[in-house]
Amino acid sequence: MGSAISIKDLTFTYQGGERSAIRSIQGEISEGAFIVMMGHGGAGKSTLCCALNGLVPRFFRGECRGRVLVKGEEITQLRVAEISRLVGLVLQDFEAQLFSTNVELEIAFGPENHCLPQAEIGRRIHYYLSFVGLEGLCHREPASLSGGQKQRLAIGSILALEPNILVMDEPTTDLDPQGQEEILSVASSLQREKRTFLIVGHEPETAIQADEIWLMQDGELISRGRPDEILEDTLKLESCGIKPLSTIELFQKMDWPGRPLTVHSAIALIEEHRLAQRRRPKSTSNTSCESPRGAPFLKIEGVRYTYPSLDVEALRGIDLSIYEGEFIALLGQNGSGKTTLAKQLNGLLKPTSGHVLIQEKPTTKYSRCELARLVGYVFQNPDHQIFARTVKEEVGFGLKVLEEDPKKIEDRVAEALEIVELQGYEEKIPFTLTKGERQRVAVASVLTAQPQVIILDEPTTGLDYRHQRSMMGMLEHLNQKGHTIIIITHSMWVASEYAKRVIVMKDGTIFSDGPTREVFSNEAQLNEASLRVPPIVQLSNWLGTQALTVEELVQELKGYDR
């Protein structure tokens, strides 16, 4: 089998950059191979992806040494039209790729520019809209879609080009678990067609089926190998900002033989070596968090919401109570209504019918300043709320609007930046920061008002494992101080490890609501909502334990041993 991509001693430094983004990269990718590239934020993964289709150095300027050959052709010598037939790229910032006036035209744009016959263009539109689950939304404006739906559309528009080599930079960040599985199924179909697939990912589960994993650190390709070789080295993975596989972590901590990559193989090893005895599951009614006391802080009564320009009913009769001090994960498939519901809670959207109450008073009776002090909201994309010239100005803007004393603003800004670990960033320009840093700036700007309730839409998206842990640890600390935390997330392990209560949405309704352990024990019901419990919870459910984390499962199993 020939070489699809050859990378020869590639080094690139962005214009004005102090250090190289990638250094001395050497690598060969065979035709039809499935490669997963992993590494911490800033490791150089996106830069390398952009080099594979000539965006580096053709669009992103800088000093470039070395060569990238695609099908034996020097990528920088090819015309844009030729490159688009060879290498399709889904950017990490997928929204930047969307520009058409409706979903169907977005899918059609590439094939039309390749001057394909009308019948073939129609076939591709129908096939790839169906593949990415957007067949019913063909006339919607891309801007009106949810974050996950936009990501599906960006992927579909590149798939419709049917390139020989497909490169996706973190293609599953905003997708629900079922959507992630569907996108990863692209690998098998491409391999059947002898096409090449390279993706960037943070979650190790995405790499299990790969032919090879490329591990990057500080701009260098430090390791390459089969999944079983790379994923069993948990210390190296963590040093590269990657979450170790929970099944391997469990077997290491229990000192059990084998390093299983999947729940299925873990169960097989447990049964083969009689490592643990299955127990009858205990009732989850005793595992629920302490019952809330007093009146709810937030109450939603019969709320319906229809987007006026779309005539789409996003919420269909929601009744919900939220109490002070709760830590809630709002889950559901893309387009299920999670963000629409969250935006009702601080008046960003007003119900078409029904009522939203804060401390038993309708949100319509509060001023915007009053609402900001009660309920803070961090957007899914931090760039949708960041606009100031410096971090200090951005974080203090809300208090300035509230006409607070300058000394108080200065103190609050310093406190908020300390909480999000951005001390020393006061004079930096927000848009020059990494995605994770911009996310923290957005959080800090909400914290300065010290709201009782803090809502975060996908707070861990685009962050490596270390920064995910840091972000969630910060929210856990705020929750312990008395703040009510509500996160919208597709990261099921984040929900299982941090949330005390889970609310699952489906088709604009509340599908399930209860303590995390109780909701996660019903895997069949979650599957109906396109959700999958984390591998360690699947294993815990099979064993009949109550664990939601590796540490809890180790404690339970060792307790049984005694």
PDB file of C-alpha atoms in Angstrom, residues 56-229:
ATOM      1  CA  VAL A  56       0.115  26.496   6.608  1.00  0.00           C
ATOM      2  CA  PRO A  57       2.053  28.368   5.258  1.00  0.00           C
ATOM      3  CA  ARG A  58      -0.156  29.611   2.397  1.00  0.00           C
ATOM      4  CA  PHE A  59      -2.873  31.245   4.553  1.00  0.00           C
ATOM      5  CA  PHE A  60      -1.313  31.296   8.022  1.00  0.00           C
ATOM      6  CA  ARG A  61       1.918  33.160   7.421  1.00  0.00           C
ATOM      7  CA  GLY A  62       5.202  32.362   9.067  1.00  0.00           C
ATOM      8  CA  GLU A  63       8.566  30.701   8.635  1.00  0.00           C
ATOM      9  CA  CYS A  64       8.243  27.170   7.263  1.00  0.00           C
ATOM     10  CA  ARG A  65      10.955  24.555   6.750  1.00  0.00           C
ATOM     11  CA  GLY A  66      10.530  21.012   5.532  1.00  0.00           C
ATOM     12  CA  ARG A  67       8.000  19.452   3.152  1.00  0.00           C
ATOM     13  CA  VAL A  68       4.535  17.901   3.067  1.00  0.00           C
ATOM     14  CA  LEU A  69       3.837  15.516   0.194  1.00  0.00           C
ATOM     15  CA  VAL A  70       0.299  14.349  -0.563  1.00  0.00           C
ATOM     16  CA  LYS A  71       0.108  11.453  -3.009  1.00  0.00           C
ATOM     17  CA  GLY A  72       3.705  12.321  -3.922  1.00  0.00           C
ATOM     18  CA  GLU A  73       2.851  15.957  -4.733  1.00  0.00           C
ATOM     19  CA  GLU A  74       4.301  18.906  -2.807  1.00  0.00           C
ATOM     20  CA  ILE A  75       1.211  20.422  -1.154  1.00  0.00           C
ATOM     21  CA  THR A  76       2.431  24.019  -1.448  1.00  0.00           C
ATOM     22  CA  GLN A  77       2.804  23.645  -5.230  1.00  0.00           C
ATOM     23  CA  LEU A  78      -0.810  22.562  -5.826  1.00  0.00           C
ATOM     24  CA  ARG A  79      -3.702  24.859  -6.709  1.00  0.00           C
ATOM     25  CA  VAL A  80      -6.562  25.264  -4.219  1.00  0.00           C
ATOM     26  CA  ALA A  81      -8.971  23.304  -6.449  1.00  0.00           C
ATOM     27  CA  GLU A  82      -6.499  20.407  -6.631  1.00  0.00           C
ATOM     28  CA  ILE A  83      -5.968  20.426  -2.869  1.00  0.00           C
ATOM     29  CA  SER A  84      -9.716  20.348  -2.161  1.00  0.00           C
ATOM     30  CA  ARG A  85     -10.013  17.104  -4.135  1.00  0.00           C
ATOM     31  CA  LEU A  86      -7.113  15.566  -2.256  1.00  0.00           C
ATOM     32  CA  VAL A  87      -7.431  16.812   1.337  1.00  0.00           C
ATOM     33  CA  GLY A  88     -10.635  17.845   3.103  1.00  0.00           C
ATOM     34  CA  LEU A  89     -10.194  19.694   6.412  1.00  0.00           C
ATOM     35  CA  VAL A  90     -12.749  20.313   9.164  1.00  0.00           C
ATOM     36  CA  LEU A  91     -11.316  23.091  11.324  1.00  0.00           C
ATOM     37  CA  GLN A  92     -11.371  23.136  15.112  1.00  0.00           C
ATOM     38  CA  ASP A  93     -13.275  26.436  14.804  1.00  0.00           C
ATOM     39  CA  PHE A  94     -15.907  24.804  12.625  1.00  0.00           C
ATOM     40  CA  GLU A  95     -18.225  27.833  12.662  1.00  0.00           C
ATOM     41  CA  ALA A  96     -15.626  29.727  10.607  1.00  0.00           C
ATOM     42  CA  GLN A  97     -16.282  27.280   7.738  1.00  0.00           C
ATOM     43  CA  LEU A  98     -20.010  28.027   7.510  1.00  0.00           C
ATOM     44  CA  PHE A  99     -21.097  30.912   5.285  1.00  0.00           C
ATOM     45  CA  SER A 100     -24.037  29.826   3.091  1.00  0.00           C
ATOM     46  CA  THR A 101     -27.606  31.026   3.617  1.00  0.00           C
ATOM     47  CA  ASN A 102     -29.055  27.582   4.320  1.00  0.00           C
ATOM     48  CA  VAL A 103     -27.978  24.066   5.239  1.00  0.00           C
ATOM     49  CA  GLU A 104     -28.573  22.542   1.810  1.00  0.00           C
ATOM     50  CA  LEU A 105     -26.510  25.203   0.025  1.00  0.00           C
ATOM     51  CA  GLU A 106     -23.671  24.682   2.514  1.00  0.00           C
ATOM     52  CA  ILE A 107     -23.473  20.988   1.562  1.00  0.00           C
ATOM     53  CA  ALA A 108     -23.787  21.812  -2.153  1.00  0.00           C
ATOM     54  CA  PHE A 109     -21.075  24.492  -2.249  1.00  0.00           C
ATOM     55  CA  GLY A 110     -18.055  22.198  -2.644  1.00  0.00           C
ATOM     56  CA  PRO A 111     -19.538  19.809  -5.217  1.00  0.00           C
ATOM     57  CA  GLU A 112     -20.828  22.784  -7.265  1.00  0.00           C
ATOM     58  CA  ASN A 113     -17.363  24.330  -7.327  1.00  0.00           C
ATOM     59  CA  HIS A 114     -16.030  20.999  -8.587  1.00  0.00           C
ATOM     60  CA  CYS A 115     -18.527  21.378 -11.468  1.00  0.00           C
ATOM     61  CA  LEU A 116     -20.183  18.032 -10.779  1.00  0.00           C
ATOM     62  CA  PRO A 117     -23.383  17.041 -12.641  1.00  0.00           C
ATOM     63  CA  GLN A 118     -26.582  18.284 -11.003  1.00  0.00           C
ATOM     64  CA  ALA A 119     -27.776  14.742 -10.313  1.00  0.00           C
ATOM     65  CA  GLU A 120     -24.535  13.914  -8.485  1.00  0.00           C
ATOM     66  CA  ILE A 121     -24.755  17.130  -6.444  1.00  0.00           C
ATOM     67  CA  GLY A 122     -28.318  16.205  -5.459  1.00  0.00           C
ATOM     68  CA  ARG A 123     -27.217  12.711  -4.459  1.00  0.00           C
ATOM     69  CA  ARG A 124     -24.456  14.054  -2.247  1.00  0.00           C
ATOM     70  CA  ILE A 125     -26.736  16.614  -0.600  1.00  0.00           C
ATOM     71  CA  HIS A 126     -29.284  13.935   0.266  1.00  0.00           C
ATOM     72  CA  TYR A 127     -26.721  11.333   1.361  1.00  0.00           C
ATOM     73  CA  TYR A 128     -24.510  13.528   3.541  1.00  0.00           C
ATOM     74  CA  LEU A 129     -27.338  15.487   5.159  1.00  0.00           C
ATOM     75  CA  SER A 130     -28.795  12.149   6.168  1.00  0.00           C
ATOM     76  CA  PHE A 131     -25.408  10.872   7.331  1.00  0.00           C
ATOM     77  CA  VAL A 132     -24.851  13.809   9.707  1.00  0.00           C
ATOM     78  CA  GLY A 133     -28.470  13.790  10.889  1.00  0.00           C
ATOM     79  CA  LEU A 134     -29.611  17.101   9.373  1.00  0.00           C
ATOM     80  CA  GLU A 135     -31.957  15.849   6.665  1.00  0.00           C
ATOM     81  CA  GLY A 136     -34.962  17.656   8.180  1.00  0.00           C
ATOM     82  CA  LEU A 137     -33.161  20.997   8.434  1.00  0.00           C
ATOM     83  CA  CYS A 138     -32.122  21.580   4.813  1.00  0.00           C
ATOM     84  CA  HIS A 139     -33.694  25.075   4.583  1.00  0.00           C
ATOM     85  CA  ARG A 140     -32.536  26.345   7.986  1.00  0.00           C
ATOM     86  CA  GLU A 141     -29.932  29.100   8.218  1.00  0.00           C
ATOM     87  CA  PRO A 142     -26.687  27.716   9.723  1.00  0.00           C
ATOM     88  CA  ALA A 143     -26.702  30.529  12.319  1.00  0.00           C
ATOM     89  CA  SER A 144     -30.011  29.215  13.674  1.00  0.00           C
ATOM     90  CA  LEU A 145     -28.604  25.745  14.450  1.00  0.00           C
ATOM     91  CA  SER A 146     -27.336  24.524  17.806  1.00  0.00           C
ATOM     92  CA  GLY A 147     -23.578  24.251  18.318  1.00  0.00           C
ATOM     93  CA  GLY A 148     -23.626  20.500  17.719  1.00  0.00           C
ATOM     94  CA  GLN A 149     -25.762  20.856  14.591  1.00  0.00           C
ATOM     95  CA  LYS A 150     -23.317  23.438  13.221  1.00  0.00           C
ATOM     96  CA  GLN A 151     -20.483  20.989  13.799  1.00  0.00           C
ATOM     97  CA  ARG A 152     -22.420  18.263  11.963  1.00  0.00           C
ATOM     98  CA  LEU A 153     -22.994  20.664   9.061  1.00  0.00           C
ATOM     99  CA  ALA A 154     -19.292  21.575   8.817  1.00  0.00           C
ATOM    100  CA  ILE A 155     -18.420  17.868   8.743  1.00  0.00           C
ATOM    101  CA  GLY A 156     -21.105  17.135   6.148  1.00  0.00           C
ATOM    102  CA  SER A 157     -19.906  19.928   3.864  1.00  0.00           C
ATOM    103  CA  ILE A 158     -16.395  18.450   3.771  1.00  0.00           C
ATOM    104  CA  LEU A 159     -17.615  14.853   3.419  1.00  0.00           C
ATOM    105  CA  ALA A 160     -19.637  15.957   0.374  1.00  0.00           C
ATOM    106  CA  LEU A 161     -16.383  16.777  -1.415  1.00  0.00           C
ATOM    107  CA  GLU A 162     -15.412  13.086  -1.052  1.00  0.00           C
ATOM    108  CA  PRO A 163     -11.684  13.867  -0.779  1.00  0.00           C
ATOM    109  CA  ASN A 164      -9.058  11.127  -0.849  1.00  0.00           C
ATOM    110  CA  ILE A 165      -7.791  12.251   2.559  1.00  0.00           C
ATOM    111  CA  LEU A 166     -10.075  13.533   5.313  1.00  0.00           C
ATOM    112  CA  VAL A 167      -8.610  15.561   8.202  1.00  0.00           C
ATOM    113  CA  MET A 168     -10.830  16.572  11.127  1.00  0.00           C
ATOM    114  CA  ASP A 169      -9.565  18.774  13.964  1.00  0.00           C
ATOM    115  CA  GLU A 170     -11.562  17.755  17.065  1.00  0.00           C
ATOM    116  CA  PRO A 171     -14.701  16.843  15.095  1.00  0.00           C
ATOM    117  CA  THR A 172     -16.763  15.555  18.049  1.00  0.00           C
ATOM    118  CA  THR A 173     -16.374  18.339  20.642  1.00  0.00           C
ATOM    119  CA  ASP A 174     -19.961  19.611  20.361  1.00  0.00           C
ATOM    120  CA  LEU A 175     -21.673  16.328  19.486  1.00  0.00           C
ATOM    121  CA  ASP A 176     -23.828  14.147  21.705  1.00  0.00           C
ATOM    122  CA  PRO A 177     -22.450  10.622  22.366  1.00  0.00           C
ATOM    123  CA  GLN A 178     -24.491   9.037  19.587  1.00  0.00           C
ATOM    124  CA  GLY A 179     -23.317  11.721  17.165  1.00  0.00           C
ATOM    125  CA  GLN A 180     -19.719  11.038  18.175  1.00  0.00           C
ATOM    126  CA  GLU A 181     -20.164   7.354  17.384  1.00  0.00           C
ATOM    127  CA  GLU A 182     -21.701   8.188  13.999  1.00  0.00           C
ATOM    128  CA  ILE A 183     -18.842  10.479  13.002  1.00  0.00           C
ATOM    129  CA  LEU A 184     -16.235   7.940  14.086  1.00  0.00           C
ATOM    130  CA  SER A 185     -18.004   5.361  11.919  1.00  0.00           C
ATOM    131  CA  VAL A 186     -16.678   7.402   8.983  1.00  0.00           C
ATOM    132  CA  ALA A 187     -13.352   5.639   9.545  1.00  0.00           C
ATOM    133  CA  SER A 188     -14.657   2.211   8.581  1.00  0.00           C
ATOM    134  CA  SER A 189     -16.474   3.459   5.476  1.00  0.00           C
ATOM    135  CA  LEU A 190     -13.396   5.395   4.323  1.00  0.00           C
ATOM    136  CA  GLN A 191     -11.174   2.382   4.864  1.00  0.00           C
ATOM    137  CA  ARG A 192     -13.457   0.278   2.679  1.00  0.00           C
ATOM    138  CA  GLU A 193     -12.969   2.885  -0.046  1.00  0.00           C
ATOM    139  CA  LYS A 194      -9.178   2.934   0.537  1.00  0.00           C
ATOM    140  CA  ARG A 195      -9.340   6.565   1.664  1.00  0.00           C
ATOM    141  CA  THR A 196      -7.294   8.040   4.515  1.00  0.00           C
ATOM    142  CA  PHE A 197      -8.715   9.510   7.727  1.00  0.00           C
ATOM    143  CA  LEU A 198      -6.883  11.598  10.343  1.00  0.00           C
ATOM    144  CA  ILE A 199      -8.634  13.136  13.324  1.00  0.00           C
ATOM    145  CA  VAL A 200      -7.543  15.149  16.335  1.00  0.00           C
ATOM    146  CA  GLY A 201      -9.179  14.169  19.612  1.00  0.00           C
ATOM    147  CA  HIS A 202      -8.860  14.545  23.377  1.00  0.00           C
ATOM    148  CA  GLU A 203     -10.954  11.557  24.462  1.00  0.00           C
ATOM    149  CA  PRO A 204      -9.012   8.245  24.340  1.00  0.00           C
ATOM    150  CA  GLU A 205     -12.153   6.304  23.392  1.00  0.00           C
ATOM    151  CA  THR A 206     -11.971   7.945  19.944  1.00  0.00           C
ATOM    152  CA  ALA A 207      -8.570   6.329  19.362  1.00  0.00           C
ATOM    153  CA  ILE A 208      -9.319   2.699  20.250  1.00  0.00           C
ATOM    154  CA  GLN A 209     -10.162   1.682  16.672  1.00  0.00           C
ATOM    155  CA  ALA A 210      -7.319   3.660  15.063  1.00  0.00           C
ATOM    156  CA  ASP A 211      -4.520   2.023  13.091  1.00  0.00           C
ATOM    157  CA  GLU A 212      -2.053   4.328  14.785  1.00  0.00           C
ATOM    158  CA  ILE A 213      -1.980   7.086  17.428  1.00  0.00           C
ATOM    159  CA  TRP A 214       0.281  10.108  17.052  1.00  0.00           C
ATOM    160  CA  LEU A 215       1.104  11.709  20.399  1.00  0.00           C
ATOM    161  CA  MET A 216       2.213  15.344  20.336  1.00  0.00           C
ATOM    162  CA  GLN A 217       3.792  17.457  23.061  1.00  0.00           C
ATOM    163  CA  ASP A 218       5.154  20.999  22.877  1.00  0.00           C
ATOM    164  CA  GLY A 219       5.250  21.028  19.079  1.00  0.00           C
ATOM    165  CA  GLU A 220       6.942  17.661  18.683  1.00  0.00           C
ATOM    166  CA  LEU A 221       5.708  14.229  17.641  1.00  0.00           C
ATOM    167  CA  ILE A 222       6.943  12.294  20.678  1.00  0.00           C
ATOM    168  CA  SER A 223       5.348   8.902  20.114  1.00  0.00           C
ATOM    169  CA  ARG A 224       3.612   6.789  17.450  1.00  0.00           C
ATOM    170  CA  GLY A 225       2.120   3.344  17.796  1.00  0.00           C
ATOM    171  CA  ARG A 226      -0.870   1.051  17.978  1.00  0.00           C
ATOM    172  CA  PRO A 227      -3.660   2.002  20.416  1.00  0.00           C
ATOM    173  CA  ASP A 228      -2.801  -0.822  22.828  1.00  0.00           C
ATOM    174  CA  GLU A 229       0.815   0.421  22.947  1.00  0.00           C
TER     175      GLU A 229
END
